[in-house]
């Protein structure tokens, strides 16, 4: 009789440790996913900046950038549209362990250990993937910011005067951006496309 | 999350152990002989060892997958940083393109193949 009970104590001690670590991992995973949502929202907010430049592109100019440089990527219009409409926050559900009122027998304890280990592996996977995505989005945003500033410096070297010159150009019936400006806008469009793809990438 | 768990490969056969778990649940401690108890204890130890072995294997496997991915993404981070430092747009875009390719690929994409092993 004592044979089973004695060894069961060790099993229950293992179970208690696992339950505590399950709860910690569950919270860490939820935090990693929250951070990912923040990174994604921040990416879509940053992408809004493209709106003030891309809105001046003629249909033909947009088509040229899309077909030549953004093949297989979101088009400039898609980037604009998605960055304007708020990115819907993903919802995740996590299994919470049921409270056991009575001391579980060996079969029940083993079943519970199995569930906890399975959940913990899954939590670890989700957490690592969420951290990977958040880190990559953060770096991609740094690169996008660089491309944006670089494009603005090249397109508007004299600030408001450059913008005014372009507006006058448009009033005279010509396009706001010339075909020579396309290389800068192409780079910005491509950078925005990569950020967009990463921000939209599913956790799994 | 449950959907993700269905993708976990059964690289270690667990069916036998699960069946043993069911048998264990049917035992009534008072009706057991000393020999039966020894059997139950052995099954318990086997099941526990199997659970530990199975999930330790998954943890190591996934840790290795993500370590490899991290090393690759860090290289692309460096390329992007270098491009920004040298004001080289092409280098920045090349780094971004490769980073996006790695990050948007599913880390569990090879699991189906592993499941068949």
mmCIF file of N, CA and C in Angstrom, chain A residues 7-98:
data_model
loop_
_atom_site.group_PDB
_atom_site.id
_atom_site.type_symbol
_atom_site.label_atom_id
_atom_site.label_comp_id
_atom_site.label_asym_id
_atom_site.label_seq_id
_atom_site.Cartn_x
_atom_site.Cartn_y
_atom_site.Cartn_z
ATOM 1 N N UNK A 7 5.728 6.825 -3.567
ATOM 2 C CA UNK A 7 6.245 7.307 -4.855
ATOM 3 C C UNK A 7 5.331 8.388 -5.441
ATOM 4 N N UNK A 8 4.048 8.322 -5.055
ATOM 5 C CA UNK A 8 3.104 9.326 -5.549
ATOM 6 C C UNK A 8 3.451 10.722 -5.055
ATOM 7 N N UNK A 9 4.065 10.798 -3.887
ATOM 8 C CA UNK A 9 4.440 12.097 -3.321
ATOM 9 C C UNK A 9 5.418 12.816 -4.253
ATOM 10 N N UNK A 10 6.339 12.023 -4.794
ATOM 11 C CA UNK A 10 7.316 12.608 -5.721
ATOM 12 C C UNK A 10 6.607 13.102 -6.996
ATOM 13 N N UNK A 11 5.651 12.300 -7.450
ATOM 14 C CA UNK A 11 4.876 12.647 -8.638
ATOM 15 C C UNK A 11 4.094 13.946 -8.412
ATOM 16 N N UNK A 12 3.503 14.038 -7.230
ATOM 17 C CA UNK A 12 2.711 15.232 -6.923
ATOM 18 C C UNK A 12 3.595 16.467 -6.761
ATOM 19 N N UNK A 13 4.815 16.246 -6.227
ATOM 20 C CA UNK A 13 5.752 17.366 -6.090
ATOM 21 C C UNK A 13 6.163 17.857 -7.480
ATOM 22 N N UNK A 14 6.414 16.907 -8.381
ATOM 23 C CA UNK A 14 6.745 17.261 -9.771
ATOM 24 C C UNK A 14 5.601 18.052 -10.400
ATOM 25 N N UNK A 15 4.392 17.571 -10.129
ATOM 26 C CA UNK A 15 3.194 18.192 -10.696
ATOM 27 C C UNK A 15 3.043 19.629 -10.209
ATOM 28 N N UNK A 16 3.318 19.839 -8.924
ATOM 29 C CA UNK A 16 3.191 21.182 -8.347
ATOM 30 C C UNK A 16 4.180 22.149 -9.016
ATOM 31 N N UNK A 17 5.415 21.671 -9.188
ATOM 32 C CA UNK A 17 6.432 22.505 -9.849
ATOM 33 C C UNK A 17 6.010 22.832 -11.278
ATOM 34 N N UNK A 18 5.503 21.811 -11.959
ATOM 35 C CA UNK A 18 5.088 22.003 -13.351
ATOM 36 C C UNK A 18 3.919 22.979 -13.455
ATOM 37 N N UNK A 19 2.993 22.901 -12.512
ATOM 38 C CA UNK A 19 1.833 23.813 -12.525
ATOM 39 C C UNK A 19 2.292 25.255 -12.380
ATOM 40 N N UNK A 20 3.278 25.463 -11.497
ATOM 41 C CA UNK A 20 3.799 26.827 -11.298
ATOM 42 C C UNK A 20 4.491 27.325 -12.569
ATOM 43 N N UNK A 21 5.301 26.458 -13.169
ATOM 44 C CA UNK A 21 6.025 26.888 -14.373
ATOM 45 C C UNK A 21 5.056 27.082 -15.549
ATOM 46 N N UNK A 22 3.963 26.316 -15.587
ATOM 47 C CA UNK A 22 2.943 26.465 -16.630
ATOM 48 C C UNK A 22 2.332 27.863 -16.550
ATOM 49 N N UNK A 23 2.029 28.308 -15.349
ATOM 50 C CA UNK A 23 1.414 29.617 -15.154
ATOM 51 C C UNK A 23 2.381 30.736 -15.561
ATOM 52 N N UNK A 24 3.647 30.565 -15.181
ATOM 53 C CA UNK A 24 4.660 31.572 -15.549
ATOM 54 C C UNK A 24 4.785 31.642 -17.077
ATOM 55 N N UNK A 25 4.864 30.486 -17.717
ATOM 56 C CA UNK A 25 5.010 30.451 -19.188
ATOM 57 C C UNK A 25 3.781 31.039 -19.873
ATOM 58 N N UNK A 26 2.621 30.769 -19.315
ATOM 59 C CA UNK A 26 1.373 31.292 -19.888
ATOM 60 C C UNK A 26 1.394 32.821 -19.874
ATOM 61 N N UNK A 27 1.854 33.389 -18.733
ATOM 62 C CA UNK A 27 1.913 34.850 -18.619
ATOM 63 C C UNK A 27 2.968 35.433 -19.556
ATOM 64 N N UNK A 28 4.113 34.755 -19.644
ATOM 65 C CA UNK A 28 5.194 35.243 -20.525
ATOM 66 C C UNK A 28 4.742 35.226 -21.986
ATOM 67 N N UNK A 29 4.007 34.186 -22.353
ATOM 68 C CA UNK A 29 3.525 34.075 -23.737
ATOM 69 C C UNK A 29 2.512 35.185 -24.039
ATOM 70 N N UNK A 30 1.611 35.415 -23.090
ATOM 71 C CA UNK A 30 0.612 36.476 -23.277
ATOM 72 C C UNK A 30 1.305 37.829 -23.432
ATOM 73 N N UNK A 31 2.364 38.045 -22.658
ATOM 74 C CA UNK A 31 3.118 39.311 -22.719
ATOM 75 C C UNK A 31 3.813 39.441 -24.084
ATOM 76 N N UNK A 32 4.407 38.341 -24.553
ATOM 77 C CA UNK A 32 5.094 38.362 -25.856
ATOM 78 C C UNK A 32 4.106 38.694 -26.974
ATOM 79 N N UNK A 33 2.888 38.164 -26.866
ATOM 80 C CA UNK A 33 1.875 38.437 -27.894
ATOM 81 C C UNK A 33 1.367 39.874 -27.817
ATOM 82 N N UNK A 34 1.287 40.387 -26.599
ATOM 83 C CA UNK A 34 0.894 41.805 -26.436
ATOM 84 C C UNK A 34 1.944 42.701 -27.079
ATOM 85 N N UNK A 35 3.222 42.380 -26.838
ATOM 86 C CA UNK A 35 4.317 43.165 -27.421
ATOM 87 C C UNK A 35 4.268 43.099 -28.944
ATOM 88 N N UNK A 36 3.913 41.931 -29.461
ATOM 89 C CA UNK A 36 3.820 41.769 -30.914
ATOM 90 C C UNK A 36 2.697 42.646 -31.478
ATOM 91 N N UNK A 37 1.571 42.678 -30.791
ATOM 92 C CA UNK A 37 0.453 43.520 -31.249
ATOM 93 C C UNK A 37 0.867 44.987 -31.255
ATOM 94 N N UNK A 38 1.624 45.403 -30.212
ATOM 95 C CA UNK A 38 2.104 46.789 -30.149
ATOM 96 C C UNK A 38 3.024 47.071 -31.339
ATOM 97 N N UNK A 39 3.930 46.131 -31.618
ATOM 98 C CA UNK A 39 4.864 46.308 -32.744
ATOM 99 C C UNK A 39 4.099 46.391 -34.067
ATOM 100 N N UNK A 40 3.087 45.530 -34.220
ATOM 101 C CA UNK A 40 2.300 45.539 -35.458
ATOM 102 C C UNK A 40 1.551 46.859 -35.628
ATOM 103 N N UNK A 41 0.921 47.317 -34.538
ATOM 104 C CA UNK A 41 0.187 48.583 -34.617
ATOM 105 C C UNK A 41 1.125 49.726 -34.943
ATOM 106 N N UNK A 42 2.306 49.699 -34.319
ATOM 107 C CA UNK A 42 3.284 50.751 -34.564
ATOM 108 C C UNK A 42 3.740 50.714 -36.030
ATOM 109 N N UNK A 43 3.878 49.508 -36.596
ATOM 110 C CA UNK A 43 4.275 49.377 -38.005
ATOM 111 C C UNK A 43 3.228 50.000 -38.910
ATOM 112 N N UNK A 44 1.962 49.718 -38.645
ATOM 113 C CA UNK A 44 0.906 50.270 -39.506
ATOM 114 C C UNK A 44 0.761 51.780 -39.349
ATOM 115 N N UNK A 45 1.074 52.275 -38.142
ATOM 116 C CA UNK A 45 1.064 53.727 -37.940
ATOM 117 C C UNK A 45 2.175 54.385 -38.754
ATOM 118 N N UNK A 46 3.351 53.757 -38.731
ATOM 119 C CA UNK A 46 4.496 54.289 -39.484
ATOM 120 C C UNK A 46 4.222 54.263 -40.989
ATOM 121 N N UNK A 47 3.556 53.196 -41.424
ATOM 122 C CA UNK A 47 3.288 53.065 -42.856
ATOM 123 C C UNK A 47 2.341 54.149 -43.373
ATOM 124 N N UNK A 48 1.600 54.746 -42.442
ATOM 125 C CA UNK A 48 0.701 55.845 -42.847
ATOM 126 C C UNK A 48 1.476 56.985 -43.497
ATOM 127 N N UNK A 49 2.754 57.096 -43.120
ATOM 128 C CA UNK A 49 3.591 58.173 -43.663
ATOM 129 C C UNK A 49 3.679 58.094 -45.184
ATOM 130 N N UNK A 50 3.567 56.890 -45.723
ATOM 131 C CA UNK A 50 3.690 56.750 -47.174
ATOM 132 C C UNK A 50 2.525 57.444 -47.883
ATOM 133 N N UNK A 51 1.410 57.564 -47.164
ATOM 134 C CA UNK A 51 0.194 58.159 -47.723
ATOM 135 C C UNK A 51 0.472 59.553 -48.291
ATOM 136 N N UNK A 52 1.225 60.369 -47.521
ATOM 137 C CA UNK A 52 1.444 61.755 -47.957
ATOM 138 C C UNK A 52 2.301 61.846 -49.221
ATOM 139 N N UNK A 53 3.039 60.775 -49.526
ATOM 140 C CA UNK A 53 3.832 60.781 -50.761
ATOM 141 C C UNK A 53 3.122 60.044 -51.892
ATOM 142 N N UNK A 54 2.627 58.851 -51.573
ATOM 143 C CA UNK A 54 2.041 58.006 -52.628
ATOM 144 C C UNK A 54 0.740 58.584 -53.205
ATOM 145 N N UNK A 55 0.081 59.445 -52.427
ATOM 146 C CA UNK A 55 -1.196 59.976 -52.929
ATOM 147 C C UNK A 55 -0.999 60.867 -54.168
ATOM 148 N N UNK A 56 0.228 61.378 -54.338
ATOM 149 C CA UNK A 56 0.494 62.253 -55.484
ATOM 150 C C UNK A 56 0.883 61.486 -56.745
ATOM 151 N N UNK A 57 1.090 60.182 -56.605
ATOM 152 C CA UNK A 57 1.495 59.401 -57.780
ATOM 153 C C UNK A 57 0.332 59.259 -58.752
ATOM 154 N N UNK A 58 0.643 59.382 -60.017
ATOM 155 C CA UNK A 58 -0.418 59.158 -61.012
ATOM 156 C C UNK A 58 -0.681 57.658 -61.098
ATOM 157 N N UNK A 59 -1.796 57.305 -61.700
ATOM 158 C CA UNK A 59 -2.149 55.889 -61.815
ATOM 159 C C UNK A 59 -1.041 55.121 -62.537
ATOM 160 N N UNK A 60 -0.512 55.763 -63.603
ATOM 161 C CA UNK A 60 0.523 55.107 -64.411
ATOM 162 C C UNK A 60 1.815 54.921 -63.592
ATOM 163 N N UNK A 61 2.138 55.936 -62.807
ATOM 164 C CA UNK A 61 3.353 55.840 -61.976
ATOM 165 C C UNK A 61 3.198 54.715 -60.941
ATOM 166 N N UNK A 62 1.995 54.645 -60.343
ATOM 167 C CA UNK A 62 1.739 53.585 -59.349
ATOM 168 C C UNK A 62 1.865 52.214 -59.994
ATOM 169 N N UNK A 63 1.272 52.087 -61.160
ATOM 170 C CA UNK A 63 1.300 50.804 -61.855
ATOM 171 C C UNK A 63 2.725 50.380 -62.187
ATOM 172 N N UNK A 64 3.552 51.378 -62.564
ATOM 173 C CA UNK A 64 4.945 51.072 -62.916
ATOM 174 C C UNK A 64 5.681 50.524 -61.686
ATOM 175 N N UNK A 65 5.509 51.195 -60.555
ATOM 176 C CA UNK A 65 6.186 50.729 -59.325
ATOM 177 C C UNK A 65 5.660 49.350 -58.928
ATOM 178 N N UNK A 66 4.340 49.201 -58.980
ATOM 179 C CA UNK A 66 3.745 47.913 -58.580
ATOM 180 C C UNK A 66 4.223 46.758 -59.461
ATOM 181 N N UNK A 67 4.130 46.958 -60.766
ATOM 182 C CA UNK A 67 4.417 45.832 -61.663
ATOM 183 C C UNK A 67 5.906 45.540 -61.792
ATOM 184 N N UNK A 68 6.731 46.563 -61.673
ATOM 185 C CA UNK A 68 8.166 46.321 -61.863
ATOM 186 C C UNK A 68 8.879 45.929 -60.576
ATOM 187 N N UNK A 69 8.466 46.534 -59.473
ATOM 188 C CA UNK A 69 9.264 46.356 -58.252
ATOM 189 C C UNK A 69 8.538 45.673 -57.100
ATOM 190 N N UNK A 70 7.228 45.678 -57.116
ATOM 191 C CA UNK A 70 6.518 45.091 -55.976
ATOM 192 C C UNK A 70 5.815 43.806 -56.379
ATOM 193 N N UNK A 71 6.419 43.080 -57.283
ATOM 194 C CA UNK A 71 5.780 41.833 -57.715
ATOM 195 C C UNK A 71 5.740 40.841 -56.555
ATOM 196 N N UNK A 72 4.562 40.308 -56.328
ATOM 197 C CA UNK A 72 4.390 39.353 -55.226
ATOM 198 C C UNK A 72 4.264 40.023 -53.871
ATOM 199 N N UNK A 73 4.393 41.333 -53.830
ATOM 200 C CA UNK A 73 4.271 42.078 -52.565
ATOM 201 C C UNK A 73 2.949 42.827 -52.586
ATOM 202 N N UNK A 74 2.549 43.417 -51.457
ATOM 203 C CA UNK A 74 1.349 44.248 -51.514
ATOM 204 C C UNK A 74 1.592 45.454 -52.411
ATOM 205 N N UNK A 75 0.553 45.878 -53.111
ATOM 206 C CA UNK A 75 0.704 47.046 -53.987
ATOM 207 C C UNK A 75 0.689 48.310 -53.134
ATOM 208 N N UNK A 76 1.080 49.430 -53.734
ATOM 209 C CA UNK A 76 1.099 50.697 -52.991
ATOM 210 C C UNK A 76 -0.290 51.009 -52.451
ATOM 211 N N UNK A 77 -1.308 50.704 -53.260
ATOM 212 C CA UNK A 77 -2.685 50.971 -52.852
ATOM 213 C C UNK A 77 -3.063 50.119 -51.634
ATOM 214 N N UNK A 78 -2.620 48.865 -51.652
ATOM 215 C CA UNK A 78 -2.917 47.972 -50.512
ATOM 216 C C UNK A 78 -2.240 48.475 -49.246
ATOM 217 N N UNK A 79 -0.993 48.923 -49.392
ATOM 218 C CA UNK A 79 -0.261 49.442 -48.222
ATOM 219 C C UNK A 79 -1.004 50.648 -47.660
ATOM 220 N N UNK A 80 -1.411 51.537 -48.573
ATOM 221 C CA UNK A 80 -2.143 52.740 -48.152
ATOM 222 C C UNK A 80 -3.431 52.377 -47.430
ATOM 223 N N UNK A 81 -4.191 51.492 -48.084
ATOM 224 C CA UNK A 81 -5.512 51.133 -47.553
ATOM 225 C C UNK A 81 -5.398 50.470 -46.179
ATOM 226 N N UNK A 82 -4.453 49.526 -46.051
ATOM 227 C CA UNK A 82 -4.310 48.796 -44.788
ATOM 228 C C UNK A 82 -3.757 49.671 -43.679
ATOM 229 N N UNK A 83 -2.905 50.644 -44.034
ATOM 230 C CA UNK A 83 -2.341 51.477 -42.975
ATOM 231 C C UNK A 83 -3.352 52.505 -42.490
ATOM 232 N N UNK A 84 -4.328 52.807 -43.333
ATOM 233 C CA UNK A 84 -5.349 53.777 -42.920
ATOM 234 C C UNK A 84 -6.380 53.084 -42.023
ATOM 235 N N UNK A 85 -6.854 51.932 -42.466
ATOM 236 C CA UNK A 85 -7.815 51.200 -41.620
ATOM 237 C C UNK A 85 -7.022 50.494 -40.531
ATOM 238 N N UNK A 86 -7.509 50.554 -39.331
ATOM 239 C CA UNK A 86 -6.767 50.001 -38.191
ATOM 240 C C UNK A 86 -6.641 48.476 -38.315
ATOM 241 N N UNK A 87 -5.453 48.031 -38.036
ATOM 242 C CA UNK A 87 -5.183 46.599 -38.111
ATOM 243 C C UNK A 87 -5.951 45.896 -36.999
ATOM 244 N N UNK A 88 -6.788 44.925 -37.349
ATOM 245 C CA UNK A 88 -7.570 44.290 -36.275
ATOM 246 C C UNK A 88 -6.679 43.485 -35.330
ATOM 247 N N UNK A 89 -6.840 43.737 -34.043
ATOM 248 C CA UNK A 89 -6.012 43.041 -33.056
ATOM 249 C C UNK A 89 -6.370 41.556 -33.049
ATOM 250 N N UNK A 90 -5.347 40.739 -33.092
ATOM 251 C CA UNK A 90 -5.589 39.291 -33.089
ATOM 252 C C UNK A 90 -6.033 38.866 -31.687
ATOM 253 N N UNK A 91 -6.873 37.866 -31.647
ATOM 254 C CA UNK A 91 -7.285 37.398 -30.315
ATOM 255 C C UNK A 91 -6.734 35.988 -30.101
ATOM 256 N N UNK A 92 -6.255 35.754 -28.931
ATOM 257 C CA UNK A 92 -5.665 34.460 -28.613
ATOM 258 C C UNK A 92 -6.322 33.902 -27.359
ATOM 259 N N UNK A 93 -6.498 32.618 -27.351
ATOM 260 C CA UNK A 93 -7.024 31.996 -26.133
ATOM 261 C C UNK A 93 -5.982 31.033 -25.590
ATOM 262 N N UNK A 94 -5.835 31.059 -24.299
ATOM 263 C CA UNK A 94 -4.855 30.197 -23.648
ATOM 264 C C UNK A 94 -5.540 29.249 -22.693
ATOM 265 N N UNK A 95 -5.122 28.002 -22.725
ATOM 266 C CA UNK A 95 -5.725 27.089 -21.760
ATOM 267 C C UNK A 95 -5.258 27.411 -20.340
ATOM 268 N N UNK A 96 -6.206 27.528 -19.462
ATOM 269 C CA UNK A 96 -5.879 27.719 -18.043
ATOM 270 C C UNK A 96 -6.143 26.378 -17.378
ATOM 271 N N UNK A 97 -5.228 25.961 -16.533
ATOM 272 C CA UNK A 97 -5.386 24.652 -15.891
ATOM 273 C C UNK A 97 -6.567 24.672 -14.926
ATOM 274 N N UNK A 98 -7.336 23.601 -14.987
ATOM 275 C CA UNK A 98 -8.456 23.494 -14.040
ATOM 276 C C UNK A 98 -7.896 23.274 -12.648
#
